[in-house]
PDB file of C-alpha atoms and ligand atoms in Angstrom:
ATOM      1  CA  MET D  21     262.485 228.613 103.681  1.00 32.00           C
ATOM      2  CA  ILE D  22     259.461 227.580 105.662  1.00 34.00           C
ATOM      3  CA  ASP D  23     259.379 228.976 109.160  1.00 35.00           C
ATOM      4  CA  GLY D  24     256.726 226.773 110.700  1.00 37.00           C
ATOM      5  CA  GLY D  25     253.978 229.133 109.621  1.00 39.00           C
ATOM      6  CA  GLU D  26     251.216 228.150 107.267  1.00 42.00           C
ATOM      7  CA  ARG D  27     251.259 228.481 103.573  1.00 44.00           C
ATOM      8  CA  HIS D  28     248.322 228.664 101.248  1.00 45.00           C
ATOM      9  CA  VAL D  29     248.164 225.452  99.230  1.00 47.00           C
ATOM     10  CA  GLU D  30     246.121 225.002  96.092  1.00 46.00           C
ATOM     11  CA  ARG D  31     244.167 221.775  96.050  1.00 44.00           C
ATOM     12  CA  GLY D  32     245.654 220.867  92.691  1.00 46.00           C
ATOM     13  CA  GLU D  33     249.319 221.308  93.553  1.00 56.00           C
ATOM     14  CA  MET D  34     250.356 217.780  92.682  1.00 62.00           C
ATOM     15  CA  ASP D  35     254.068 218.573  92.723  1.00 69.00           C
ATOM     16  CA  LEU D  36     253.991 219.111  96.496  1.00 78.00           C
ATOM     17  CA  TRP D  37     252.873 215.512  96.941  1.00 83.00           C
ATOM     18  CA  TYR D  38     256.045 214.173  95.356  1.00 85.00           C
ATOM     19  CA  ARG D  39     259.666 214.956  96.167  1.00 88.00           C
ATOM     20  CA  ASP D  40     262.951 213.721  94.792  1.00 91.00           C
ATOM     21  CA  CYS D  41     265.218 211.883  97.182  1.00 94.00           C
ATOM     22  CA  PRO D  42     268.259 214.179  97.555  1.00 93.00           C
ATOM     23  CA  VAL D  43     270.635 211.211  97.556  1.00 94.00           C
ATOM     24  CA  CYS D  44     269.475 208.928  94.756  1.00 93.00           C
ATOM     25  CA  GLY D  45     267.045 211.180  92.928  1.00 92.00           C
ATOM     26  CA  TRP D  46     264.047 208.824  93.118  1.00 90.00           C
ATOM     27  CA  GLU D  47     260.730 210.592  92.969  1.00 88.00           C
ATOM     28  CA  LEU D  48     258.658 209.570  95.974  1.00 89.00           C
ATOM     29  CA  PRO D  49     255.356 210.563  97.508  1.00 87.00           C
ATOM     30  CA  VAL D  50     256.165 212.773 100.518  1.00 90.00           C
ATOM     31  CA  THR D  51     254.601 210.141 102.740  1.00 88.00           C
ATOM     32  CA  GLY D  52     257.185 207.585 101.632  1.00 90.00           C
ATOM     33  CA  LEU D  53     260.224 209.844 101.850  1.00 93.00           C
ATOM     34  CA  TYR D  54     261.243 209.151 105.428  1.00 95.00           C
ATOM     35  CA  GLY D  55     260.881 205.373 105.153  1.00 94.00           C
ATOM     36  CA  HIS D  56     262.863 205.424 101.920  1.00 95.00           C
ATOM     37  CA  GLY D  57     265.680 207.323 103.684  1.00 96.00           C
ATOM     38  CA  VAL D  58     265.765 204.787 106.500  1.00 95.00           C
ATOM     39  CA  ARG D  59     265.765 201.763 104.218  1.00 95.00           C
ATOM     40  CA  ARG D  60     267.955 202.914 101.345  1.00 95.00           C
ATOM     41  CA  HIS D  61     270.363 205.361 102.944  1.00 95.00           C
ATOM     42  CA  GLY D  62     270.318 204.599 106.672  1.00 96.00           C
ATOM     43  CA  PHE D  63     268.959 208.093 107.339  1.00 95.00           C
ATOM     44  CA  VAL D  64     267.663 209.361 110.664  1.00 92.00           C
ATOM     45  CA  ALA D  65     265.699 212.581 111.121  1.00 89.00           C
ATOM     46  CA  LYS D  66     268.735 214.864 111.358  1.00 91.00           C
ATOM     47  CA  ASP D  67     270.189 213.596 108.063  1.00 95.00           C
ATOM     48  CA  TRP D  68     267.276 215.238 106.284  1.00 95.00           C
ATOM     49  CA  GLU D  69     268.205 218.587 107.812  1.00 95.00           C
ATOM     50  CA  ARG D  70     271.477 218.551 105.885  1.00 94.00           C
ATOM     51  CA  TYR D  71     269.391 218.691 102.726  1.00 94.00           C
ATOM     52  CA  ASP D  72     267.057 221.307 104.156  1.00 94.00           C
ATOM     53  CA  MET D  73     264.293 218.702 104.172  1.00 95.00           C
ATOM     54  CA  GLY D  74     263.904 218.239 107.925  1.00 95.00           C
ATOM     55  CA  ARG D  75     260.523 219.895 107.628  1.00 95.00           C
ATOM     56  CA  LEU D  76     258.224 219.726 104.626  1.00 93.00           C
ATOM     57  CA  VAL D  77     255.113 221.568 103.583  1.00 91.00           C
ATOM     58  CA  CYS D  78     252.038 219.407 104.006  1.00 90.00           C
ATOM     59  CA  PRO D  79     250.617 219.287 100.481  1.00 84.00           C
ATOM     60  CA  ALA D  80     247.078 219.195 101.833  1.00 82.00           C
ATOM     61  CA  CYS D  81     246.990 221.970 104.454  1.00 86.00           C
ATOM     62  CA  GLY D  82     250.231 223.892 103.992  1.00 88.00           C
ATOM     63  CA  ARG D  83     251.524 223.357 107.528  1.00 91.00           C
ATOM     64  CA  SER D  84     255.176 222.681 108.081  1.00 94.00           C
ATOM     65  CA  VAL D  85     255.608 219.106 109.311  1.00 95.00           C
ATOM     66  CA  SER D  86     258.726 217.135 110.220  1.00 95.00           C
ATOM     67  CA  VAL D  87     259.746 214.647 107.551  1.00 95.00           C
ATOM     68  CA  SER D  88     259.467 211.770 110.033  1.00 94.00           C
ATOM     69  CA  ASN D  89     255.869 212.675 110.828  1.00 94.00           C
ATOM     70  CA  ILE D  90     254.527 213.760 107.468  1.00 92.00           C
ATOM     71  CA  GLY D  91     253.264 210.275 106.617  1.00 90.00           C
ATOM     72  CA  ASN D  92     251.046 210.230 109.701  1.00 91.00           C
ATOM     73  CA  HIS D  93     250.070 213.836 109.245  1.00 91.00           C
ATOM     74  CA  VAL D  94     249.016 213.432 105.610  1.00 88.00           C
ATOM     75  CA  GLY D  95     247.064 210.375 106.739  1.00 86.00           C
ATOM     76  CA  THR D  96     244.801 212.715 108.700  1.00 86.00           C
ATOM     77  CA  HIS D  97     243.842 214.354 105.389  1.00 84.00           C
ATOM     78  CA  GLY D  98     242.929 211.026 103.792  1.00 80.00           C
ATOM     79  CA  GLY D  99     246.442 209.923 102.849  1.00 77.00           C
ATOM     80  CA  LEU D 100     247.536 208.468  99.552  1.00 79.00           C
ATOM     81  CA  HIS D 101     245.726 205.792  97.598  1.00 80.00           C
ATOM     82  CA  GLU D 102     247.258 203.631  94.958  1.00 79.00           C
ATOM     83  CA  CYS D 103     245.406 204.342  91.726  1.00 77.00           C
ATOM     84  CA  GLU D 104     243.707 201.086  90.743  1.00 71.00           C
ATOM     85  CA  VAL D 105     244.284 201.805  87.100  1.00 71.00           C
ATOM     86  CA  CYS D 106     247.867 203.076  86.824  1.00 75.00           C
ATOM     87  CA  GLY D 107     249.232 202.092  90.247  1.00 74.00           C
ATOM     88  CA  ARG D 108     250.495 205.589  91.027  1.00 77.00           C
ATOM     89  CA  PRO D 109     250.013 206.831  94.593  1.00 79.00           C
ATOM     90  CA  VAL D 110     247.427 209.597  94.446  1.00 81.00           C
ATOM     91  CA  PRO D 111     246.209 211.770  97.334  1.00 80.00           C
ATOM     92  CA  GLY D 112     242.707 210.724  98.360  1.00 79.00           C
ATOM     93  CA  MET D 113     241.467 214.281  97.940  1.00 77.00           C
ATOM     94  CA  LEU D 114     242.765 214.404  94.360  1.00 80.00           C
ATOM     95  CA  LEU D 115     241.683 210.919  93.286  1.00 79.00           C
ATOM     96  CA  ASP D 116     238.563 212.263  91.630  1.00 80.00           C
ATOM     97  CA  GLU D 117     240.596 214.720  89.595  1.00 81.00           C
ATOM     98  CA  HIS D 118     243.258 212.144  88.757  1.00 81.00           C
ATOM     99  CA  MET D 119     240.635 209.784  87.349  1.00 76.00           C
ATOM    100  CA  ARG D 120     238.998 212.491  85.264  1.00 78.00           C
ATOM    101  CA  SER D 121     242.212 213.819  83.778  1.00 81.00           C
ATOM    102  CA  VAL D 122     244.395 210.709  83.509  1.00 78.00           C
ATOM    103  CA  HIS D 123     241.806 207.985  82.904  1.00 77.00           C
ATOM    104  CA  PRO D 124     238.968 209.651  81.013  1.00 79.00           C
ATOM    105  CA  THR D 125     237.131 206.439  80.002  1.00 82.00           C
ATOM    106  CA  PRO D 126     235.232 205.156  83.018  1.00 88.00           C
ATOM    107  CA  CYS D 127     236.555 201.867  84.271  1.00 88.00           C
ATOM    108  CA  ILE D 128     235.989 199.739  87.355  1.00 91.00           C
ATOM    109  CA  VAL D 129     238.103 200.697  90.345  1.00 89.00           C
ATOM    110  CA  SER D 130     238.063 199.568  93.924  1.00 88.00           C
ATOM    111  CA  TYR D 131     237.373 202.463  96.253  1.00 87.00           C
ATOM    112  CA  LEU D 132     236.659 202.118  99.970  1.00 87.00           C
ATOM    113  CA  GLY D 133     236.208 198.412  99.426  1.00 86.00           C
ATOM    114  CA  GLU D 134     233.547 198.724  96.731  1.00 88.00           C
ATOM    115  CA  ARG D 135     233.610 198.321  92.991  1.00 90.00           C
ATOM    116  CA  CYS D 136     233.187 201.877  91.748  1.00 92.00           C
ATOM    117  CA  CYS D 137     233.054 203.919  88.566  1.00 91.00           C
ATOM    118  CA  SER D 138     236.465 205.547  88.128  1.00 87.00           C
ATOM    119  CA  MET D 139     234.944 208.863  87.056  1.00 84.00           C
ATOM    120  CA  CYS D 140     232.434 209.290  89.862  1.00 86.00           C
ATOM    121  CA  LEU D 141     233.825 206.985  92.573  1.00 87.00           C
ATOM    122  CA  ARG D 142     230.274 205.815  93.233  1.00 90.00           C
ATOM    123  CA  PRO D 143     229.642 202.123  93.927  1.00 94.00           C
ATOM    124  CA  LEU D 144     228.300 200.305  90.873  1.00 93.00           C
ATOM    125  CA  ARG D 145     224.767 198.979  91.162  1.00 90.00           C
ATOM    126  CA  ARG D 146     223.418 195.750  89.822  1.00 85.00           C
ATOM    127  CA  GLU D 147     220.623 196.646  87.391  1.00 82.00           C
ATOM    128  CA  TYR D 148     217.812 194.378  86.324  1.00 73.00           C
ATOM    129  CA  GLY D 149     214.968 194.869  83.895  1.00 68.00           C
ATOM    130  CA  ARG D 150     217.141 195.679  80.903  1.00 66.00           C
ATOM    131  CA  VAL D 151     218.218 193.838  77.800  1.00 62.00           C
ATOM    132  CA  PRO D 152     220.445 192.032  78.538  1.00 63.00           C
ATOM    133  CA  PHE D 153     218.763 191.849  81.854  1.00 62.00           C
ATOM    134  CA  CYS D 154     221.571 192.446  84.237  1.00 72.00           C
ATOM    135  CA  GLU D 155     224.581 194.658  84.316  1.00 80.00           C
ATOM    136  CA  LEU D 156     226.541 196.951  86.582  1.00 87.00           C
ATOM    137  CA  ARG D 157     225.780 200.620  86.246  1.00 89.00           C
ATOM    138  CA  CYS D 158     227.192 203.810  87.713  1.00 90.00           C
ATOM    139  CA  PRO D 159     224.286 205.612  89.407  1.00 88.00           C
ATOM    140  CA  GLN D 160     225.881 208.961  88.610  1.00 85.00           C
ATOM    141  CA  CYS D 161     227.071 208.967  84.997  1.00 81.00           C
ATOM    142  CA  GLY D 162     225.252 205.911  83.658  1.00 82.00           C
ATOM    143  CA  ALA D 163     228.397 204.128  82.461  1.00 86.00           C
ATOM    144  CA  TRP D 164     227.696 200.409  82.375  1.00 87.00           C
ATOM    145  CA  TRP D 165     229.396 197.042  82.338  1.00 88.00           C
ATOM    146  CA  PRO D 166     227.989 193.629  81.540  1.00 85.00           C
ATOM    147  CA  LEU D 167     228.512 191.032  84.265  1.00 83.00           C
ATOM    148  CA  THR D 168     231.225 189.528  82.115  1.00 82.00           C
ATOM    149  CA  ARG D 169     233.366 192.616  82.644  1.00 82.00           C
ATOM    150  CA  MET D 170     233.408 192.909  86.394  1.00 81.00           C
ATOM    151  CA  ARG D 171     237.183 192.886  86.783  1.00 82.00           C
ATOM    152  CA  LEU D 172     239.021 195.914  88.141  1.00 84.00           C
ATOM    153  CA  GLY D 173     240.261 198.152  85.366  1.00 85.00           C
ATOM    154  CA  ALA D 174     237.670 196.960  82.837  1.00 86.00           C
ATOM    155  CA  GLY D 175     236.469 199.810  80.649  1.00 86.00           C
ATOM    156  CA  ALA D 176     232.782 200.672  80.396  1.00 87.00           C
ATOM    157  CA  MET D 177     230.872 199.653  77.278  1.00 80.00           C
ATOM    158  CA  ASP D 178     231.304 202.400  74.753  1.00 65.00           C
ATOM    159  CA  VAL D 179     227.946 201.941  73.083  1.00 57.00           C
ATOM    160  CA  GLU D 180     224.887 203.854  74.194  1.00 57.00           C
ATOM    161  CA  ASP D 181     222.566 201.088  73.136  1.00 54.00           C
ATOM    162  CA  ASP D 182     221.694 198.613  75.861  1.00 54.00           C
ATOM    163  CA  VAL D 183     221.354 195.835  73.328  1.00 57.00           C
ATOM    164  CA  TRP D 184     224.871 194.737  72.628  1.00 66.00           C
ATOM    165  CA  LEU D 185     224.488 190.995  72.176  1.00 70.00           C
ATOM    166  CA  PHE D 186     222.391 189.084  69.708  1.00 71.00           C
ATOM    167  CA  GLY D 187     220.972 185.613  69.252  1.00 75.00           C
ATOM    168  CA  ASP D 188     222.980 182.797  70.764  1.00 79.00           C
ATOM    169  CA  ARG D 189     225.349 185.116  72.575  1.00 80.00           C
ATOM    170  CA  LEU D 190     222.492 186.874  74.294  1.00 80.00           C
ATOM    171  CA  ASP D 191     221.020 183.521  75.331  1.00 84.00           C
ATOM    172  CA  ALA D 192     224.359 182.388  76.723  1.00 87.00           C
ATOM    173  CA  TYR D 193     224.804 185.649  78.606  1.00 85.00           C
ATOM    174  CA  ALA D 194     221.268 185.558  80.010  1.00 85.00           C
ATOM    175  CA  ARG D 195     221.761 181.975  81.172  1.00 89.00           C
ATOM    176  CA  TYR D 196     225.046 182.903  82.827  1.00 90.00           C
ATOM    177  CA  CYS D 197     223.474 185.883  84.642  1.00 88.00           C
ATOM    178  CA  LEU D 198     220.644 183.725  85.957  1.00 88.00           C
ATOM    179  CA  ARG D 199     223.019 181.030  87.167  1.00 92.00           C
ATOM    180  CA  LEU D 200     225.278 183.607  88.753  1.00 90.00           C
ATOM    181  CA  GLU D 201     222.425 185.290  90.609  1.00 87.00           C
ATOM    182  CA  ASP D 202     221.094 181.992  91.914  1.00 90.00           C
ATOM    183  CA  ALA D 203     224.477 180.589  92.863  1.00 94.00           C
ATOM    184  CA  THR D 204     225.472 183.820  94.628  1.00 90.00           C
ATOM    185  CA  ALA D 205     222.246 183.850  96.644  1.00 90.00           C
ATOM    186  CA  LEU D 206     222.632 180.187  97.592  1.00 92.00           C
ATOM    187  CA  ALA D 207     226.282 180.582  98.559  1.00 92.00           C
ATOM    188  CA  ARG D 208     225.440 183.536 100.800  1.00 89.00           C
ATOM    189  CA  ALA D 209     222.543 181.700 102.408  1.00 89.00           C
ATOM    190  CA  LEU D 210     224.755 178.702 103.138  1.00 89.00           C
ATOM    191  CA  HIS D 211     227.476 180.900 104.553  1.00 87.00           C
ATOM    192  CA  ARG D 212     224.956 182.613 106.843  1.00 86.00           C
ATOM    193  CA  LEU D 213     223.626 179.276 108.016  1.00 85.00           C
ATOM    194  CA  GLY D 214     227.098 178.137 108.946  1.00 80.00           C
ATOM    195  CA  GLY D 215     227.549 175.769 106.011  1.00 72.00           C
ATOM    196  CA  ASN D 216     230.622 175.558 103.822  1.00 71.00           C
ATOM    197  CA  HIS D 217     232.507 178.849 104.086  1.00 73.00           C
ATOM    198  CA  ASP D 218     234.092 178.194 100.742  1.00 87.00           C
ATOM    199  CA  TRP D 219     231.007 178.581  98.537  1.00 89.00           C
ATOM    200  CA  PRO D 220     231.105 182.355  98.046  1.00 89.00           C
ATOM    201  CA  LYS D 221     234.760 182.027  97.044  1.00 90.00           C
ATOM    202  CA  GLN D 222     234.010 179.257  94.575  1.00 91.00           C
ATOM    203  CA  VAL D 223     231.332 181.363  92.917  1.00 92.00           C
ATOM    204  CA  GLU D 224     233.689 184.335  92.813  1.00 89.00           C
ATOM    205  CA  ARG D 225     236.364 182.195  91.214  1.00 90.00           C
ATOM    206  CA  ILE D 226     234.022 181.412  88.328  1.00 91.00           C
ATOM    207  CA  GLU D 227     233.010 185.062  88.081  1.00 87.00           C
ATOM    208  CA  ARG D 228     236.655 186.047  87.838  1.00 84.00           C
ATOM    209  CA  ALA D 229     237.423 183.434  85.206  1.00 86.00           C
ATOM    210  CA  VAL D 230     234.637 184.849  83.052  1.00 86.00           C
ATOM    211  CA  ALA D 231     235.787 188.421  83.667  1.00 80.00           C
ATOM    212  CA  ASP D 232     239.354 187.565  82.699  1.00 76.00           C
ATOM    213  CA  ASP D 233     238.222 185.940  79.512  1.00 73.00           C
ATOM    214  CA  ASP D 234     235.328 188.286  78.782  1.00 62.00           C
ATOM    215  CA  MET D 235     232.875 186.153  76.771  1.00 62.00           C
ATOM    216  CA  GLY D 236     234.878 183.062  75.921  1.00 70.00           C
ATOM    217  CA  THR D 237     233.925 180.867  78.869  1.00 81.00           C
ATOM    218  CA  LEU D 238     230.234 181.713  79.303  1.00 87.00           C
ATOM    219  CA  ASP D 239     228.797 178.288  78.591  1.00 90.00           C
ATOM    220  CA  ARG D 240     231.362 176.450  80.633  1.00 91.00           C
ATOM    221  CA  ALA D 241     230.868 178.890  83.525  1.00 93.00           C
ATOM    222  CA  SER D 242     227.103 178.374  83.416  1.00 94.00           C
ATOM    223  CA  ASP D 243     227.555 174.599  83.518  1.00 94.00           C
ATOM    224  CA  GLU D 244     229.949 174.896  86.425  1.00 94.00           C
ATOM    225  CA  LEU D 245     227.592 177.233  88.306  1.00 95.00           C
ATOM    226  CA  GLU D 246     224.710 174.860  87.691  1.00 95.00           C
ATOM    227  CA  ARG D 247     226.768 171.997  89.102  1.00 95.00           C
ATOM    228  CA  LEU D 248     227.696 174.012  92.215  1.00 94.00           C
ATOM    229  CA  GLN D 249     224.080 175.037  92.592  1.00 94.00           C
ATOM    230  CA  GLY D 250     223.069 171.374  92.706  1.00 94.00           C
ATOM    231  CA  ILE D 251     225.552 170.573  95.460  1.00 93.00           C
ATOM    232  CA  MET D 252     224.669 173.699  97.405  1.00 93.00           C
ATOM    233  CA  SER D 253     220.929 172.967  97.205  1.00 92.00           C
ATOM    234  CA  ASP D 254     221.573 169.530  98.674  1.00 91.00           C
ATOM    235  CA  GLU D 255     223.664 171.011 101.449  1.00 89.00           C
ATOM    236  CA  LEU D 256     221.015 173.621 102.175  1.00 87.00           C
ATOM    237  CA  ALA D 257     218.297 170.962 102.332  1.00 88.00           C
ATOM    238  CA  GLY D 258     220.513 168.977 104.696  1.00 85.00           C
ATOM    239  CA  LEU D 259     221.012 171.962 106.969  1.00 81.00           C
ATOM    240  CA  MET D 260     217.296 172.701 107.111  1.00 78.00           C
ATOM    241  CA  LEU D 261     216.174 169.134 107.697  1.00 74.00           C
ATOM    242  CA  THR D 262     218.676 167.606 110.096  1.00 65.00           C
ATOM    243  CA  PRO D 263     217.335 168.093 113.659  1.00 57.00           C
ATOM    244  CA  GLU D 264     220.841 167.883 115.071  1.00 55.00           C
ATOM    245  CA  LYS D 265     222.021 170.683 112.795  1.00 50.00           C
ATOM    246  CA  ARG D 266     218.973 172.749 113.675  1.00 50.00           C
ATOM    247  CA  THR D 267     219.866 172.521 117.337  1.00 52.00           C
ATOM    248  CA  THR D 268     223.390 173.608 116.530  1.00 56.00           C
ATOM    249  CA  ALA D 269     222.079 176.544 114.509  1.00 55.00           C
ATOM    250  CA  ALA D 270     219.728 177.567 117.317  1.00 54.00           C
ATOM    251  CA  ARG D 271     222.562 177.364 119.795  1.00 51.00           C
ATOM    252  CA  ARG D 272     224.726 179.419 117.494  1.00 54.00           C
ATOM    253  CA  ARG D 273     222.029 182.072 117.240  1.00 55.00           C
ATOM    254  CA  MET D 274     221.816 182.223 121.012  1.00 49.00           C
ATOM    255  CA  ALA D 275     225.568 182.545 121.247  1.00 45.00           C
ATOM    256  CA  ALA D 276     225.488 185.340 118.682  1.00 51.00           C
ATOM    257  CA  GLY D 277     222.805 187.136 120.695  1.00 47.00           C
ATOM    258  CA  GLU D 278     224.926 186.782 123.785  1.00 42.00           C
ATOM    259  CA  THR D 279     227.957 188.271 122.046  1.00 42.00           C
ATOM    260  CA  ALA D 280     225.890 191.186 120.773  1.00 45.00           C
ATOM    261  CA  ARG D 281     224.535 191.816 124.254  1.00 41.00           C
ATOM    262  CA  MET D 282     228.029 191.828 125.721  1.00 40.00           C
ATOM    263  CA  ARG D 283     229.167 194.323 123.123  1.00 41.00           C
ATOM    264  CA  LEU D 284     226.354 196.672 124.096  1.00 40.00           C
ATOM    265  CA  ARG D 285     227.598 197.008 127.625  1.00 33.00           C
TER     266      ARG D 285
HETATM  267 ZN1   ZN F 433     267.105 207.805  97.839  1.00 60.82          ZN
HETATM  268 ZN1   ZN F 434     248.322 218.906 106.613  1.00 60.82          ZN
HETATM  269 ZN1   ZN F 435     245.868 206.452  87.692  1.00 60.82          ZN
HETATM  270 ZN1   ZN F 436     230.267 207.211  86.833  1.00 60.82          ZN
HETATM  271 ZN1   ZN F 437     232.835 182.795 106.764  1.00 60.82          ZN
END
């Protein structure tokens, strides 16, 4: 039994992160145990004592922690993250290891709000100056994805060669990349200027449609982006030229400055 003292815990002791519910046998992450007891079995803290689970070993630091508090406590060590690939809750400190051992082919995962390489957990960078000329690349291991594979869970290209498309396909891809870059820049500019807040989402929607379908919708996506670009350009011109709008924008900038100043105090 654990007497409140500390216990040496190996970083890789995955089994400590999961426990079986003593009533129904479900395997749960330790952080979810107490809530499960409340919801499924009407448990309060002392019910866990009957099963000798009133206190549990923190899988990260080895301290003995009450079952009702272990969720909060483990949170101080980085908590559990749902693996973007398999959906399993994985301790933040073991995510790296989990990806390497369970998902050995690099794929795109979301980590700390960024699209990252699953092997290195480094944010993917947009690369230019290659053939085809743009792609996402992991700055650490070099795994790469064409812009048509930006969805979460998409595996990296398994060929070393950067040239993976030929002829018409390459032209279609290049056109799509250009349109996407331009439309993204325009949508952001409009959003900054206080124009339609929906533009970035509309561009993303097209991006997602292409990612879901890989290459099938390239030409249609390019046409759609070109159409949006036309409308956005008009809106941008309108925002820049209308004196009334300019006044509004200037006023908004002043208001923003005021807010920033107030925050400084
Ligand atoms: Zn249960
Ligand atoms: Zn701990
Ligand atoms: Zn996983
Ligand atoms: Zn990587
Ligand atoms: Zn907005």
